[in-house]
């Protein structure tokens, strides 16, 4: 891409990126890079605490508009959930807007495959902190947390998920809505007396 290139120091790495691209997607970068340079100085920004991989994914998104493949189970394996969460945080840092459409499908696929081993309680806080009320990612992680509890994971791990209701704003409400929805679905099917594991086998959705 042509145009003025700016130097971005990410951790120990030096990267050249088009100024117009960074400013188009990120008002944060725009504010930083609009500062007048001294004569002879090249436009630059230092991000000493940032992760190089996170920055490269961010630039890839700006260039191509989609980075879902990077977060796929095929590409990232069990780290897919962590990669999705990291991207949500990094995109918020630079005010890129709502990234739901980018991460939803790979996030859902990774939760479905690796939920009990890759899904962490702190992921709930990240999703709720980077998305607005009613967002589909909020529903996704809420359903994952409740489903993990219903199917009989050890009580300590279950508590670590549900205690987030007192910590994460909006999570308790989403949990209540999800439980009500499942209860009505089970009641409709006439399965209210079935054990939780049998309900799951009979098609009660996990997430």
Short mmCIF file of C-alpha atoms in Angstrom, two decimals:
data_model
loop_
_atom_site.label_atom_id
_atom_site.label_comp_id
_atom_site.label_asym_id
_atom_site.label_seq_id
_atom_site.Cartn_x
_atom_site.Cartn_y
_atom_site.Cartn_z
CA UNK A 1 0.00 0.00 0.00
CA UNK A 2 1.37 3.38 -1.00
CA UNK A 3 1.50 6.48 1.15
CA UNK A 4 3.42 7.67 4.16
CA UNK A 5 4.79 4.79 6.18
CA UNK A 6 5.03 5.15 9.94
CA UNK A 7 7.30 3.25 12.28
CA UNK A 8 5.60 1.28 15.02
CA UNK A 9 7.80 -0.28 17.67
CA UNK A 10 5.88 -3.24 19.10
CA UNK A 11 7.76 -4.76 22.00
CA UNK A 12 11.23 -5.46 20.63
CA UNK A 13 10.11 -5.41 16.99
CA UNK A 14 10.09 -2.57 14.46
CA UNK A 15 7.23 -2.45 11.99
CA UNK A 16 6.38 -0.15 9.07
CA UNK A 17 2.67 0.47 8.46
CA UNK A 18 0.77 2.90 6.21
CA UNK A 19 -0.32 5.93 8.19
CA UNK A 20 -3.52 6.34 6.17
CA UNK A 21 -4.53 2.74 6.92
CA UNK A 22 -3.96 3.06 10.66
CA UNK A 23 -5.79 6.38 10.83
CA UNK A 24 -8.72 5.12 8.75
CA UNK A 25 -9.50 2.28 11.15
CA UNK A 26 -8.32 3.67 14.46
CA UNK A 27 -8.96 7.13 15.89
CA UNK A 28 -6.44 6.25 18.59
CA UNK A 29 -3.66 5.80 16.04
CA UNK A 30 -4.84 8.89 14.24
CA UNK A 31 -4.50 11.04 17.36
CA UNK A 32 -1.04 9.64 18.01
CA UNK A 33 0.25 10.03 14.48
CA UNK A 34 -1.13 13.51 13.82
CA UNK A 35 1.36 14.97 16.28
CA UNK A 36 3.72 17.17 14.30
CA UNK A 37 7.14 15.63 13.85
CA UNK A 38 10.37 17.59 14.24
CA UNK A 39 12.19 18.25 10.97
CA UNK A 40 13.81 15.06 9.76
CA UNK A 41 12.03 12.79 12.22
CA UNK A 42 10.00 9.90 10.87
CA UNK A 43 6.46 9.41 12.21
CA UNK A 44 6.61 6.72 14.86
CA UNK A 45 4.87 5.21 17.85
CA UNK A 46 6.23 2.95 20.56
CA UNK A 47 4.14 0.16 22.08
CA UNK A 48 6.65 -1.44 24.46
CA UNK A 49 4.18 -3.69 26.28
CA UNK A 50 2.21 -4.92 23.27
CA UNK A 51 2.40 -8.37 21.72
CA UNK A 52 3.82 -8.59 18.20
CA UNK A 53 1.33 -11.28 17.15
CA UNK A 54 -1.61 -9.14 18.30
CA UNK A 55 -0.36 -6.17 16.31
CA UNK A 56 0.20 -8.24 13.17
CA UNK A 57 -3.35 -9.59 13.35
CA UNK A 58 -4.65 -6.05 13.79
CA UNK A 59 -2.83 -4.84 10.67
CA UNK A 60 -3.96 -7.95 8.76
CA UNK A 61 -7.55 -7.08 9.65
CA UNK A 62 -7.04 -3.50 8.44
CA UNK A 63 -5.58 -4.72 5.15
CA UNK A 64 -8.04 -7.51 4.38
CA UNK A 65 -11.12 -6.81 6.50
CA UNK A 66 -11.26 -10.34 7.85
CA UNK A 67 -8.97 -12.46 9.99
CA UNK A 68 -11.40 -15.22 10.97
CA UNK A 69 -9.13 -17.90 9.48
CA UNK A 70 -6.38 -16.97 11.92
CA UNK A 71 -8.71 -17.74 14.82
CA UNK A 72 -10.09 -20.98 13.37
CA UNK A 73 -9.74 -24.30 15.20
CA UNK A 74 -7.78 -25.60 12.21
CA UNK A 75 -5.24 -22.77 12.42
CA UNK A 76 -5.08 -22.01 16.14
CA UNK A 77 -6.15 -25.32 17.69
CA UNK A 78 -6.91 -25.11 21.40
CA UNK A 79 -5.59 -21.53 21.43
CA UNK A 80 -8.48 -20.39 19.22
CA UNK A 81 -10.56 -19.12 22.15
CA UNK A 82 -7.60 -17.22 23.57
CA UNK A 83 -6.80 -15.69 20.18
CA UNK A 84 -10.39 -14.47 19.76
CA UNK A 85 -10.41 -12.93 23.22
CA UNK A 86 -7.02 -11.28 22.70
CA UNK A 87 -8.23 -9.74 19.44
CA UNK A 88 -11.35 -8.32 21.11
CA UNK A 89 -9.19 -6.64 23.75
CA UNK A 90 -6.65 -5.31 21.27
CA UNK A 91 -9.33 -4.00 18.91
CA UNK A 92 -10.94 -2.16 21.81
CA UNK A 93 -7.61 -0.63 22.81
CA UNK A 94 -7.42 1.05 19.40
CA UNK A 95 -11.14 1.80 19.17
CA UNK A 96 -11.78 -0.27 16.04
CA UNK A 97 -15.46 -0.76 16.86
CA UNK A 98 -17.56 -3.90 17.14
CA UNK A 99 -15.59 -7.02 16.17
CA UNK A 100 -18.43 -9.49 16.72
CA UNK A 101 -18.78 -10.44 13.06
CA UNK A 102 -15.06 -11.19 12.88
CA UNK A 103 -14.73 -13.52 15.87
CA UNK A 104 -18.20 -14.98 16.44
CA UNK A 105 -17.99 -18.05 14.20
CA UNK A 106 -14.44 -19.15 15.11
CA UNK A 107 -15.18 -18.40 18.77
CA UNK A 108 -18.30 -20.57 18.66
CA UNK A 109 -16.48 -23.42 16.90
CA UNK A 110 -13.63 -23.31 19.43
CA UNK A 111 -16.01 -23.31 22.40
CA UNK A 112 -17.87 -26.26 20.94
CA UNK A 113 -14.67 -28.26 20.54
CA UNK A 114 -12.54 -27.15 23.50
CA UNK A 115 -14.95 -25.53 25.96
CA UNK A 116 -13.96 -27.35 29.14
CA UNK A 117 -10.21 -27.01 28.54
CA UNK A 118 -9.94 -23.64 26.77
CA UNK A 119 -12.80 -21.56 28.16
CA UNK A 120 -11.70 -19.53 31.21
CA UNK A 121 -13.83 -17.51 33.64
CA UNK A 122 -11.92 -14.32 32.78
CA UNK A 123 -13.04 -14.66 29.15
CA UNK A 124 -16.55 -13.74 30.30
CA UNK A 125 -15.32 -10.38 31.58
CA UNK A 126 -13.46 -9.64 28.35
CA UNK A 127 -16.47 -10.38 26.15
CA UNK A 128 -18.84 -8.35 28.30
CA UNK A 129 -16.30 -5.54 28.52
CA UNK A 130 -15.85 -5.27 24.76
CA UNK A 131 -19.43 -5.74 23.51
CA UNK A 132 -22.74 -3.91 24.05
CA UNK A 133 -25.81 -5.38 25.82
CA UNK A 134 -27.72 -7.87 23.67
CA UNK A 135 -24.61 -8.81 21.69
CA UNK A 136 -24.45 -12.37 20.33
CA UNK A 137 -21.00 -12.96 21.84
CA UNK A 138 -22.43 -12.25 25.28
CA UNK A 139 -25.09 -14.89 24.73
CA UNK A 140 -22.48 -17.30 23.42
CA UNK A 141 -20.19 -17.19 26.45
CA UNK A 142 -23.14 -17.16 28.85
CA UNK A 143 -24.56 -20.31 27.29
CA UNK A 144 -21.12 -21.90 27.37
CA UNK A 145 -20.71 -21.13 31.09
CA UNK A 146 -24.13 -22.48 32.00
CA UNK A 147 -23.83 -25.52 29.77
CA UNK A 148 -20.49 -26.41 31.32
CA UNK A 149 -22.18 -26.30 34.72
CA UNK A 150 -25.21 -28.34 33.64
CA UNK A 151 -23.27 -31.24 32.17
CA UNK A 152 -21.48 -31.92 35.45
CA UNK A 153 -18.01 -30.45 35.43
CA UNK A 154 -16.42 -30.43 38.90
CA UNK A 155 -18.07 -28.00 41.30
CA UNK A 156 -14.96 -25.88 41.83
CA UNK A 157 -14.67 -25.11 38.13
CA UNK A 158 -18.41 -24.49 37.88
CA UNK A 159 -18.24 -21.97 40.73
CA UNK A 160 -15.42 -20.10 38.99
CA UNK A 161 -17.76 -19.44 36.07
CA UNK A 162 -20.88 -18.56 38.02
CA UNK A 163 -19.12 -16.30 40.52
CA UNK A 164 -18.61 -13.92 37.60
CA UNK A 165 -22.25 -12.95 37.97
CA UNK A 166 -21.20 -10.79 40.92
CA UNK A 167 -18.16 -9.38 39.11
CA UNK A 168 -19.12 -8.87 35.47
CA UNK A 169 -21.82 -6.30 34.79
CA UNK A 170 -24.64 -7.77 32.72
CA UNK A 171 -23.60 -11.42 33.12
CA UNK A 172 -26.21 -12.24 35.79
CA UNK A 173 -28.99 -10.89 33.55
CA UNK A 174 -27.76 -12.85 30.52
CA UNK A 175 -27.52 -16.00 32.67
CA UNK A 176 -31.09 -15.56 33.87
CA UNK A 177 -32.34 -15.06 30.32
CA UNK A 178 -30.51 -18.15 29.10
CA UNK A 179 -31.78 -20.35 31.94
CA UNK A 180 -35.34 -19.19 31.36
CA UNK A 181 -35.02 -19.96 27.68
CA UNK A 182 -33.70 -23.44 28.30
CA UNK A 183 -36.35 -24.16 30.94
CA UNK A 184 -39.13 -23.25 28.51
CA UNK A 185 -37.53 -25.37 25.79
CA UNK A 186 -37.24 -28.41 28.07
CA UNK A 187 -40.76 -27.93 29.37
CA UNK A 188 -42.06 -27.72 25.84
CA UNK A 189 -40.46 -31.06 25.03
CA UNK A 190 -41.88 -32.61 28.18
CA UNK A 191 -38.44 -33.58 29.50
CA UNK A 192 -38.35 -31.73 32.81
CA UNK A 193 -37.78 -34.97 34.71
CA UNK A 194 -34.86 -36.15 32.59
CA UNK A 195 -31.29 -35.95 33.97
CA UNK A 196 -29.19 -33.12 32.57
CA UNK A 197 -26.92 -35.47 30.61
CA UNK A 198 -29.93 -37.04 28.89
CA UNK A 199 -31.32 -33.63 28.02
CA UNK A 200 -28.09 -32.80 26.25
CA UNK A 201 -28.22 -36.04 24.27
CA UNK A 202 -31.78 -35.26 23.27
CA UNK A 203 -30.81 -31.97 21.69
CA UNK A 204 -30.86 -29.26 24.32
CA UNK A 205 -28.45 -26.68 22.86
CA UNK A 206 -25.14 -26.03 24.57
CA UNK A 207 -24.37 -22.69 23.00
#
